[in-house]
PDB file of C-alpha atoms in Angstrom:
ATOM      1  CA  MET O   1      90.268 107.040  82.544  1.00 45.00           C
ATOM      2  CA  PRO O   2      90.745 108.217  79.042  1.00 48.00           C
ATOM      3  CA  THR O   3      90.676 111.370  77.112  1.00 54.00           C
ATOM      4  CA  GLY O   4      91.417 114.227  74.309  1.00 64.00           C
ATOM      5  CA  ALA O   5      90.508 111.672  71.282  1.00 70.00           C
ATOM      6  CA  HIS O   6      89.506 109.009  73.209  1.00 79.00           C
ATOM      7  CA  ALA O   7      86.980 110.979  75.529  1.00 82.00           C
ATOM      8  CA  ASN O   8      85.800 112.246  71.588  1.00 89.00           C
ATOM      9  CA  GLU O   9      85.375 108.615  70.863  1.00 94.00           C
ATOM     10  CA  ALA O  10      83.236 107.479  73.838  1.00 96.00           C
ATOM     11  CA  HIS O  11      81.191 111.454  73.393  1.00 97.00           C
ATOM     12  CA  ALA O  12      80.500 110.170  70.168  1.00 97.00           C
ATOM     13  CA  LYS O  13      79.373 106.317  71.402  1.00 98.00           C
ATOM     14  CA  LEU O  14      76.737 108.141  73.434  1.00 98.00           C
ATOM     15  CA  GLU O  15      75.327 110.334  70.461  1.00 98.00           C
ATOM     16  CA  ALA O  16      75.203 106.507  68.791  1.00 98.00           C
ATOM     17  CA  LEU O  17      73.722 104.571  71.808  1.00 98.00           C
ATOM     18  CA  LYS O  18      70.653 107.393  72.739  1.00 98.00           C
ATOM     19  CA  ASP O  19      69.888 106.817  68.732  1.00 98.00           C
ATOM     20  CA  LEU O  20      70.058 103.474  68.636  1.00 98.00           C
ATOM     21  CA  LEU O  21      67.386 103.551  71.970  1.00 98.00           C
ATOM     22  CA  LYS O  22      65.210 106.398  70.334  1.00 98.00           C
ATOM     23  CA  SER O  23      64.638 103.875  67.835  1.00 98.00           C
ATOM     24  CA  MET O  24      63.587 101.082  69.371  1.00 97.00           C
ATOM     25  CA  GLY O  25      60.507 103.487  70.983  1.00 98.00           C
ATOM     26  CA  SER O  26      60.465 101.436  74.464  1.00 98.00           C
ATOM     27  CA  VAL O  27      62.287  99.100  76.148  1.00 98.00           C
ATOM     28  CA  VAL O  28      62.079  96.956  79.547  1.00 98.00           C
ATOM     29  CA  ILE O  29      66.156  97.287  80.714  1.00 98.00           C
ATOM     30  CA  ALA O  30      67.120  94.197  83.337  1.00 97.00           C
ATOM     31  CA  PHE O  31      69.215  95.809  85.504  1.00 97.00           C
ATOM     32  CA  SER O  32      71.437  94.779  88.188  1.00 95.00           C
ATOM     33  CA  GLY O  33      72.421  97.954  89.570  1.00 96.00           C
ATOM     34  CA  GLY O  34      75.898  97.678  88.261  1.00 95.00           C
ATOM     35  CA  VAL O  35      78.169  99.980  86.153  1.00 97.00           C
ATOM     36  CA  ASP O  36      76.663  98.802  83.344  1.00 97.00           C
ATOM     37  CA  SER O  37      73.110  98.818  83.215  1.00 97.00           C
ATOM     38  CA  SER O  38      73.021 101.626  85.904  1.00 98.00           C
ATOM     39  CA  PHE O  39      74.249 104.039  83.093  1.00 98.00           C
ATOM     40  CA  LEU O  40      71.659 101.822  80.447  1.00 98.00           C
ATOM     41  CA  VAL O  41      68.914 102.535  81.845  1.00 98.00           C
ATOM     42  CA  LYS O  42      69.558 106.277  83.061  1.00 98.00           C
ATOM     43  CA  VAL O  43      70.874 106.887  79.035  1.00 98.00           C
ATOM     44  CA  ALA O  44      67.833 105.042  78.414  1.00 98.00           C
ATOM     45  CA  HIS O  45      65.170 106.778  80.589  1.00 98.00           C
ATOM     46  CA  ASP O  46      66.616 110.592  79.351  1.00 98.00           C
ATOM     47  CA  VAL O  47      65.956 109.342  75.907  1.00 98.00           C
ATOM     48  CA  LEU O  48      62.523 107.639  76.259  1.00 98.00           C
ATOM     49  CA  GLY O  49      61.276 108.786  79.926  1.00 97.00           C
ATOM     50  CA  ASP O  50      58.959 106.021  81.091  1.00 96.00           C
ATOM     51  CA  LYS O  51      59.157 103.748  77.561  1.00 98.00           C
ATOM     52  CA  VAL O  52      61.107 102.990  79.843  1.00 98.00           C
ATOM     53  CA  LEU O  53      61.597 100.410  82.565  1.00 98.00           C
ATOM     54  CA  ALA O  54      64.073  98.530  84.524  1.00 98.00           C
ATOM     55  CA  VAL O  55      63.767  95.445  86.532  1.00 98.00           C
ATOM     56  CA  THR O  56      65.340  93.779  88.920  1.00 97.00           C
ATOM     57  CA  ALA O  57      65.243  89.416  89.569  1.00 95.00           C
ATOM     58  CA  ARG O  58      66.208  89.060  93.668  1.00 93.00           C
ATOM     59  CA  SER O  59      67.665  85.235  94.039  1.00 92.00           C
ATOM     60  CA  SER O  60      69.594  83.872  95.822  1.00 92.00           C
ATOM     61  CA  THR O  61      72.692  84.420  94.057  1.00 93.00           C
ATOM     62  CA  TYR O  62      72.016  88.089  94.533  1.00 91.00           C
ATOM     63  CA  PRO O  63      73.660  90.109  97.654  1.00 91.00           C
ATOM     64  CA  GLU O  64      71.376  91.927  99.124  1.00 90.00           C
ATOM     65  CA  ARG O  65      73.535  95.435  99.715  1.00 91.00           C
ATOM     66  CA  GLU O  66      72.989  94.821  95.437  1.00 94.00           C
ATOM     67  CA  PHE O  67      69.642  94.488  95.420  1.00 94.00           C
ATOM     68  CA  ASN O  68      69.058  98.267  97.862  1.00 95.00           C
ATOM     69  CA  GLU O  69      71.393  99.625  95.823  1.00 96.00           C
ATOM     70  CA  ALA O  70      69.468  98.925  92.292  1.00 97.00           C
ATOM     71  CA  VAL O  71      66.633 100.133  94.296  1.00 97.00           C
ATOM     72  CA  GLN O  72      68.056 103.320  95.213  1.00 97.00           C
ATOM     73  CA  PHE O  73      69.462 104.102  92.398  1.00 98.00           C
ATOM     74  CA  ALA O  74      66.295 103.799  90.386  1.00 98.00           C
ATOM     75  CA  ALA O  75      64.127 105.768  92.491  1.00 98.00           C
ATOM     76  CA  GLU O  76      67.325 109.232  92.606  1.00 98.00           C
ATOM     77  CA  HIS O  77      66.543 108.603  89.095  1.00 98.00           C
ATOM     78  CA  GLY O  78      62.795 108.781  88.653  1.00 98.00           C
ATOM     79  CA  ILE O  79      63.286 105.414  86.608  1.00 98.00           C
ATOM     80  CA  PRO O  80      60.800 103.305  86.538  1.00 98.00           C
ATOM     81  CA  HIS O  81      61.619  99.652  88.055  1.00 98.00           C
ATOM     82  CA  ARG O  82      60.319  96.323  89.278  1.00 97.00           C
ATOM     83  CA  VAL O  83      61.328  93.971  90.876  1.00 97.00           C
ATOM     84  CA  ILE O  84      60.728  90.183  90.182  1.00 95.00           C
ATOM     85  CA  VAL O  85      61.946  86.525  91.245  1.00 93.00           C
ATOM     86  CA  SER O  86      64.074  84.674  89.549  1.00 90.00           C
ATOM     87  CA  GLU O  87      65.379  81.554  91.768  1.00 89.00           C
ATOM     88  CA  GLU O  88      68.294  80.230  89.454  1.00 90.00           C
ATOM     89  CA  LEU O  89      68.360  77.394  92.726  1.00 93.00           C
ATOM     90  CA  GLU O  90      64.883  76.102  90.789  1.00 92.00           C
ATOM     91  CA  VAL O  91      66.117  75.668  87.350  1.00 91.00           C
ATOM     92  CA  LYS O  92      66.113  72.289  86.776  1.00 93.00           C
ATOM     93  CA  GLY O  93      70.237  71.450  86.455  1.00 94.00           C
ATOM     94  CA  PHE O  94      71.409  75.155  87.764  1.00 94.00           C
ATOM     95  CA  SER O  95      72.755  73.562  91.453  1.00 96.00           C
ATOM     96  CA  ASP O  96      74.827  71.005  89.806  1.00 96.00           C
ATOM     97  CA  ASN O  97      76.661  73.625  88.472  1.00 94.00           C
ATOM     98  CA  PRO O  98      77.793  72.920  85.143  1.00 93.00           C
ATOM     99  CA  LEU O  99      80.201  74.492  83.310  1.00 91.00           C
ATOM    100  CA  ASN O 100      76.491  76.431  80.885  1.00 91.00           C
ATOM    101  CA  ARG O 101      75.523  77.154  84.580  1.00 93.00           C
ATOM    102  CA  CYS O 102      75.392  81.053  83.248  1.00 90.00           C
ATOM    103  CA  TYR O 103      73.029  80.230  80.420  1.00 93.00           C
ATOM    104  CA  LEU O 104      70.799  78.520  82.607  1.00 93.00           C
ATOM    105  CA  CYS O 105      70.732  81.457  84.372  1.00 91.00           C
ATOM    106  CA  LYS O 106      69.842  84.089  81.887  1.00 92.00           C
ATOM    107  CA  HIS O 107      67.664  81.753  79.634  1.00 93.00           C
ATOM    108  CA  GLU O 108      65.474  82.001  82.352  1.00 93.00           C
ATOM    109  CA  LEU O 109      65.431  85.212  84.046  1.00 94.00           C
ATOM    110  CA  PHE O 110      65.066  86.991  80.368  1.00 95.00           C
ATOM    111  CA  SER O 111      62.571  84.229  79.374  1.00 95.00           C
ATOM    112  CA  LYS O 112      60.589  85.954  82.092  1.00 96.00           C
ATOM    113  CA  ILE O 113      61.408  89.915  81.632  1.00 97.00           C
ATOM    114  CA  LYS O 114      60.323  88.615  77.669  1.00 97.00           C
ATOM    115  CA  LYS O 115      57.161  87.703  79.430  1.00 97.00           C
ATOM    116  CA  LEU O 116      56.891  91.105  81.307  1.00 97.00           C
ATOM    117  CA  ALA O 117      57.541  93.153  78.124  1.00 97.00           C
ATOM    118  CA  GLU O 118      55.042  91.517  76.139  1.00 97.00           C
ATOM    119  CA  GLU O 119      52.389  91.901  78.713  1.00 97.00           C
ATOM    120  CA  GLU O 120      52.904  95.368  79.150  1.00 96.00           C
ATOM    121  CA  GLY O 121      53.304  96.039  75.433  1.00 97.00           C
ATOM    122  CA  PHE O 122      57.325  97.207  75.340  1.00 98.00           C
ATOM    123  CA  LYS O 123      58.865  96.855  71.604  1.00 97.00           C
ATOM    124  CA  PHE O 124      61.985  95.552  73.228  1.00 98.00           C
ATOM    125  CA  VAL O 125      64.039  93.278  75.902  1.00 98.00           C
ATOM    126  CA  ALA O 126      67.466  94.742  76.788  1.00 98.00           C
ATOM    127  CA  GLU O 127      70.804  94.115  79.166  1.00 96.00           C
ATOM    128  CA  GLY O 128      73.738  95.752  79.912  1.00 95.00           C
ATOM    129  CA  SER O 129      76.568  93.982  78.283  1.00 93.00           C
ATOM    130  CA  ASN O 130      79.590  96.296  77.070  1.00 94.00           C
ATOM    131  CA  TYR O 131      81.552  96.115  74.302  1.00 92.00           C
ATOM    132  CA  ASP O 132      84.430  94.666  76.375  1.00 88.00           C
ATOM    133  CA  ASP O 133      82.430  90.636  76.834  1.00 83.00           C
ATOM    134  CA  LEU O 134      82.762  89.978  73.364  1.00 79.00           C
ATOM    135  CA  ILE O 135      86.488  89.274  74.125  1.00 74.00           C
ATOM    136  CA  GLY O 136      86.395  88.483  77.634  1.00 57.00           C
ATOM    137  CA  ASP O 137      86.586  85.742  79.541  1.00 57.00           C
ATOM    138  CA  TYR O 138      84.100  82.809  78.835  1.00 60.00           C
ATOM    139  CA  ARG O 139      80.415  83.818  78.836  1.00 70.00           C
ATOM    140  CA  PRO O 140      77.446  81.509  78.058  1.00 75.00           C
ATOM    141  CA  GLY O 141      74.621  83.548  79.326  1.00 77.00           C
ATOM    142  CA  LEU O 142      75.357  85.405  75.764  1.00 83.00           C
ATOM    143  CA  GLN O 143      73.779  83.079  74.357  1.00 86.00           C
ATOM    144  CA  ALA O 144      71.350  82.910  76.190  1.00 85.00           C
ATOM    145  CA  VAL O 145      70.844  86.826  75.229  1.00 89.00           C
ATOM    146  CA  SER O 146      71.181  85.760  71.826  1.00 89.00           C
ATOM    147  CA  GLU O 147      69.052  82.857  71.391  1.00 92.00           C
ATOM    148  CA  LEU O 148      65.832  85.362  72.795  1.00 91.00           C
ATOM    149  CA  GLY O 149      66.635  87.949  70.882  1.00 94.00           C
ATOM    150  CA  VAL O 150      67.488  90.326  73.652  1.00 96.00           C
ATOM    151  CA  VAL O 151      69.467  93.356  72.558  1.00 97.00           C
ATOM    152  CA  SER O 152      72.623  94.627  73.830  1.00 97.00           C
ATOM    153  CA  PRO O 153      73.183  98.146  72.880  1.00 98.00           C
ATOM    154  CA  LEU O 154      76.114  98.979  74.742  1.00 98.00           C
ATOM    155  CA  ARG O 155      78.511  95.825  72.931  1.00 96.00           C
ATOM    156  CA  GLU O 156      75.531  97.283  69.454  1.00 96.00           C
ATOM    157  CA  VAL O 157      77.431 100.626  69.832  1.00 98.00           C
ATOM    158  CA  LYS O 158      80.804  99.267  70.988  1.00 97.00           C
ATOM    159  CA  LEU O 159      81.185 101.031  74.671  1.00 97.00           C
ATOM    160  CA  THR O 160      83.971  99.597  76.948  1.00 96.00           C
ATOM    161  CA  LYS O 161      83.775  99.445  80.397  1.00 95.00           C
ATOM    162  CA  GLU O 162      86.300 102.014  80.794  1.00 96.00           C
ATOM    163  CA  GLU O 163      84.257 104.817  78.519  1.00 97.00           C
ATOM    164  CA  ILE O 164      81.553 103.999  80.376  1.00 98.00           C
ATOM    165  CA  ARG O 165      83.398 104.907  83.724  1.00 97.00           C
ATOM    166  CA  LEU O 166      84.380 107.879  82.322  1.00 97.00           C
ATOM    167  CA  LEU O 167      80.329 108.618  80.934  1.00 98.00           C
ATOM    168  CA  SER O 168      79.115 107.311  84.240  1.00 98.00           C
ATOM    169  CA  LYS O 169      81.379 109.874  85.701  1.00 97.00           C
ATOM    170  CA  GLU O 170      80.369 112.855  83.629  1.00 97.00           C
ATOM    171  CA  MET O 171      76.823 112.153  84.181  1.00 97.00           C
ATOM    172  CA  GLY O 172      77.398 112.570  87.876  1.00 97.00           C
ATOM    173  CA  LEU O 173      76.014 109.116  88.778  1.00 98.00           C
ATOM    174  CA  LYS O 174      77.694 107.198  91.817  1.00 96.00           C
ATOM    175  CA  THR O 175      77.743 103.809  90.007  1.00 97.00           C
ATOM    176  CA  TRP O 176      80.325 105.149  87.851  1.00 97.00           C
ATOM    177  CA  ASN O 177      83.423 103.687  90.297  1.00 95.00           C
ATOM    178  CA  LYS O 178      81.262 100.764  90.881  1.00 95.00           C
ATOM    179  CA  PRO O 179      83.613  97.740  91.771  1.00 92.00           C
ATOM    180  CA  SER O 180      83.442  95.066  89.314  1.00 87.00           C
ATOM    181  CA  PHE O 181      80.432  92.330  90.227  1.00 86.00           C
ATOM    182  CA  ALA O 182      79.335  89.375  89.811  1.00 86.00           C
ATOM    183  CA  CYS O 183      76.555  86.669  90.717  1.00 90.00           C
ATOM    184  CA  LEU O 184      77.553  84.320  93.726  1.00 95.00           C
ATOM    185  CA  SER O 185      76.976  81.360  91.742  1.00 95.00           C
ATOM    186  CA  SER O 186      80.218  82.304  90.221  1.00 93.00           C
ATOM    187  CA  ARG O 187      82.201  81.701  93.743  1.00 96.00           C
ATOM    188  CA  PHE O 188      82.520  78.223  93.010  1.00 96.00           C
ATOM    189  CA  PRO O 189      84.037  75.575  91.275  1.00 94.00           C
ATOM    190  CA  TYR O 190      82.026  73.820  88.006  1.00 93.00           C
ATOM    191  CA  GLY O 191      81.078  71.010  89.222  1.00 94.00           C
ATOM    192  CA  GLU O 192      80.627  71.802  93.311  1.00 95.00           C
ATOM    193  CA  LYS O 193      77.206  71.962  94.104  1.00 96.00           C
ATOM    194  CA  ILE O 194      75.122  75.411  94.362  1.00 96.00           C
ATOM    195  CA  THR O 195      73.056  75.704  98.137  1.00 97.00           C
ATOM    196  CA  LYS O 196      71.824  79.065  99.671  1.00 96.00           C
ATOM    197  CA  GLU O 197      73.662  77.665 103.113  1.00 97.00           C
ATOM    198  CA  LYS O 198      76.713  77.737 100.296  1.00 97.00           C
ATOM    199  CA  LEU O 199      75.523  80.962  99.007  1.00 96.00           C
ATOM    200  CA  GLU O 200      75.413  82.718 102.478  1.00 96.00           C
ATOM    201  CA  MET O 201      78.270  81.872 103.621  1.00 97.00           C
ATOM    202  CA  VAL O 202      80.206  83.174 100.268  1.00 97.00           C
ATOM    203  CA  ASP O 203      77.437  86.541 100.476  1.00 96.00           C
ATOM    204  CA  LYS O 204      78.819  87.355 104.559  1.00 97.00           C
ATOM    205  CA  ALA O 205      82.381  86.380 103.792  1.00 98.00           C
ATOM    206  CA  GLU O 206      82.137  89.081 101.253  1.00 97.00           C
ATOM    207  CA  GLN O 207      79.898  91.702 102.992  1.00 96.00           C
ATOM    208  CA  PHE O 208      82.461  91.209 106.648  1.00 98.00           C
ATOM    209  CA  LEU O 209      85.177  92.449 103.911  1.00 98.00           C
ATOM    210  CA  ILE O 210      82.982  95.218 102.223  1.00 96.00           C
ATOM    211  CA  ASP O 211      82.848  96.650 106.338  1.00 96.00           C
ATOM    212  CA  LEU O 212      86.736  96.162 106.540  1.00 97.00           C
ATOM    213  CA  GLY O 213      86.946  98.743 103.527  1.00 96.00           C
ATOM    214  CA  PHE O 214      87.921  95.806 101.116  1.00 96.00           C
ATOM    215  CA  ARG O 215      86.544  97.352  97.214  1.00 93.00           C
ATOM    216  CA  GLN O 216      87.299  94.775  94.950  1.00 94.00           C
ATOM    217  CA  VAL O 217      87.013  91.743  96.563  1.00 96.00           C
ATOM    218  CA  ARG O 218      86.270  87.777  95.378  1.00 96.00           C
ATOM    219  CA  VAL O 219      85.604  85.381  97.942  1.00 97.00           C
ATOM    220  CA  ARG O 220      86.364  81.981  96.258  1.00 97.00           C
ATOM    221  CA  TYR O 221      84.695  78.734  97.954  1.00 98.00           C
ATOM    222  CA  HIS O 222      86.476  75.351  98.105  1.00 97.00           C
ATOM    223  CA  GLY O 223      84.794  73.589 100.445  1.00 96.00           C
ATOM    224  CA  SER O 224      86.683  73.983 103.722  1.00 97.00           C
ATOM    225  CA  VAL O 225      88.749  76.535 102.054  1.00 98.00           C
ATOM    226  CA  ALA O 226      87.830  80.200 101.825  1.00 98.00           C
ATOM    227  CA  ARG O 227      90.419  81.718  98.836  1.00 98.00           C
ATOM    228  CA  ILE O 228      90.083  85.596  98.810  1.00 98.00           C
ATOM    229  CA  GLU O 229      91.088  87.322  95.778  1.00 97.00           C
ATOM    230  CA  THR O 230      91.111  91.372  96.049  1.00 97.00           C
ATOM    231  CA  ASP O 231      93.133  94.168  94.375  1.00 95.00           C
ATOM    232  CA  GLU O 232      96.697  95.631  95.278  1.00 95.00           C
ATOM    233  CA  ASN O 233      94.266  97.757  97.985  1.00 93.00           C
ATOM    234  CA  GLY O 234      93.315  95.441  99.671  1.00 96.00           C
ATOM    235  CA  PHE O 235      96.653  93.626  99.732  1.00 96.00           C
ATOM    236  CA  ASP O 236      98.418  95.986 101.534  1.00 95.00           C
ATOM    237  CA  LYS O 237      95.228  95.767 104.609  1.00 96.00           C
ATOM    238  CA  PHE O 238      96.375  92.079 104.762  1.00 96.00           C
ATOM    239  CA  LEU O 239      99.647  93.920 106.408  1.00 94.00           C
ATOM    240  CA  ASP O 240      97.547  94.546 109.522  1.00 96.00           C
ATOM    241  CA  LYS O 241      98.038  91.233 112.135  1.00 97.00           C
ATOM    242  CA  GLN O 242      94.770  92.969 113.721  1.00 97.00           C
ATOM    243  CA  VAL O 243      93.030  92.327 110.047  1.00 97.00           C
ATOM    244  CA  ARG O 244      94.370  89.269 109.330  1.00 97.00           C
ATOM    245  CA  GLU O 245      92.428  87.563 112.801  1.00 98.00           C
ATOM    246  CA  ALA O 246      89.395  89.311 112.764  1.00 98.00           C
ATOM    247  CA  ILE O 247      88.898  88.405 108.901  1.00 98.00           C
ATOM    248  CA  TYR O 248      89.895  84.866 109.668  1.00 98.00           C
ATOM    249  CA  SER O 249      88.165  84.703 113.050  1.00 98.00           C
ATOM    250  CA  ARG O 250      84.407  85.615 111.181  1.00 98.00           C
ATOM    251  CA  PHE O 251      85.314  83.644 107.770  1.00 98.00           C
ATOM    252  CA  LYS O 252      85.733  80.285 111.244  1.00 98.00           C
ATOM    253  CA  GLU O 253      83.087  80.965 112.568  1.00 98.00           C
ATOM    254  CA  LEU O 254      80.955  81.285 109.451  1.00 98.00           C
ATOM    255  CA  GLY O 255      81.988  77.833 108.276  1.00 97.00           C
ATOM    256  CA  PHE O 256      85.068  77.785 107.125  1.00 98.00           C
ATOM    257  CA  LEU O 257      88.400  75.712 108.283  1.00 98.00           C
ATOM    258  CA  TYR O 258      90.961  77.661 106.200  1.00 98.00           C
ATOM    259  CA  VAL O 259      91.232  80.855 104.531  1.00 98.00           C
ATOM    260  CA  ALA O 260      94.255  81.199 101.394  1.00 98.00           C
ATOM    261  CA  LEU O 261      95.299  84.857 100.038  1.00 97.00           C
ATOM    262  CA  ASP O 262      95.780  84.535  96.193  1.00 97.00           C
ATOM    263  CA  LEU O 263      98.837  85.727  95.667  1.00 96.00           C
ATOM    264  CA  LYS O 264      97.674  86.738  92.037  1.00 95.00           C
ATOM    265  CA  GLY O 265      94.906  88.755  93.372  1.00 95.00           C
ATOM    266  CA  TYR O 266      91.314  89.892  92.036  1.00 94.00           C
ATOM    267  CA  ARG O 267      90.525  89.239  87.978  1.00 89.00           C
ATOM    268  CA  THR O 268      87.337  87.943  86.701  1.00 79.00           C
ATOM    269  CA  GLY O 269      86.868  84.278  85.666  1.00 73.00           C
ATOM    270  CA  SER O 270      88.740  82.983  88.156  1.00 73.00           C
ATOM    271  CA  MET O 271      87.171  79.630  88.505  1.00 75.00           C
ATOM    272  CA  ASN O 272      87.365  79.301  84.548  1.00 72.00           C
ATOM    273  CA  GLU O 273      90.706  78.587  85.071  1.00 73.00           C
ATOM    274  CA  GLY O 274      92.271  75.381  83.528  1.00 62.00           C
ATOM    275  CA  PHE O 275      88.342  74.790  81.738  1.00 59.00           C
ATOM    276  CA  PHE O 276      89.480  77.375  78.537  1.00 49.00           C
ATOM    277  CA  LYS O 277      91.472  80.028  77.086  1.00 49.00           C
ATOM    278  CA  ARG O 278      91.021  83.742  77.674  1.00 43.00           C
ATOM    279  CA  GLY O 279      87.964  84.284  75.176  1.00 42.00           C
ATOM    280  CA  GLU O 280      88.184  81.274  73.338  1.00 39.00           C
ATOM    281  CA  ALA O 281      84.356  80.449  74.208  1.00 39.00           C
ATOM    282  CA  ASN O 282      83.393  83.795  72.191  1.00 35.00           C
ATOM    283  CA  ALA O 283      85.694  83.221  69.334  1.00 28.00           C
TER     284      ALA O 283
END
């Protein structure tokens, strides 16, 4: 966590964020319940009160645990919250898992949120990507954000993930150290058909690992093979033979023939490796 001058810089950016949100007057925010969107909706609610509406979309690509945590967060902090349905599998071309899959998803989602905002008189629609996302992995979803005129307050004031975690911790938000999350469709190689059944396999496999105490973990789908990515603490768990056998047994029940541990460990966008150089799509 940043300290000293770095902490002061984070606090200055927080004040800039508050000023920016205040100038908006009213805003609907896409709210997944992750670190960034939770921080954004809390700050926005502190500044604008009931002129903020957090919107969470339910779909096959969104795990139940994440949805429940989003609902709980909004309730705990008294933030106006709306749940809508945005089923990506019904979007033309999405299930074919093309390179622009995230664009198709975000365009569908934010089109629905924009319509809701217009119907209820909110001036802006916002989302929670942070400044690191501009220089990170391939993110075609940001193209949809730009095209639809959705604002990105955290990026605008240049708040990084590390700074958001620091400020969230200071604000007492339980999400400050929550593991990074991405929708379940990111677990599939491009071109691999995405179905509800496959999404459920991955979701149940990851939930099993989380129930075993894994924190930062992904189960990547490669047909009959489940490739597990985890952090250093997760690697330590695999030293236990009983843990390995339990994972293998459960994954076999879910339909996987083979279970592999990725020696490189957890990293964002591993399914983009071989398609894009890091950051080139956002250059």
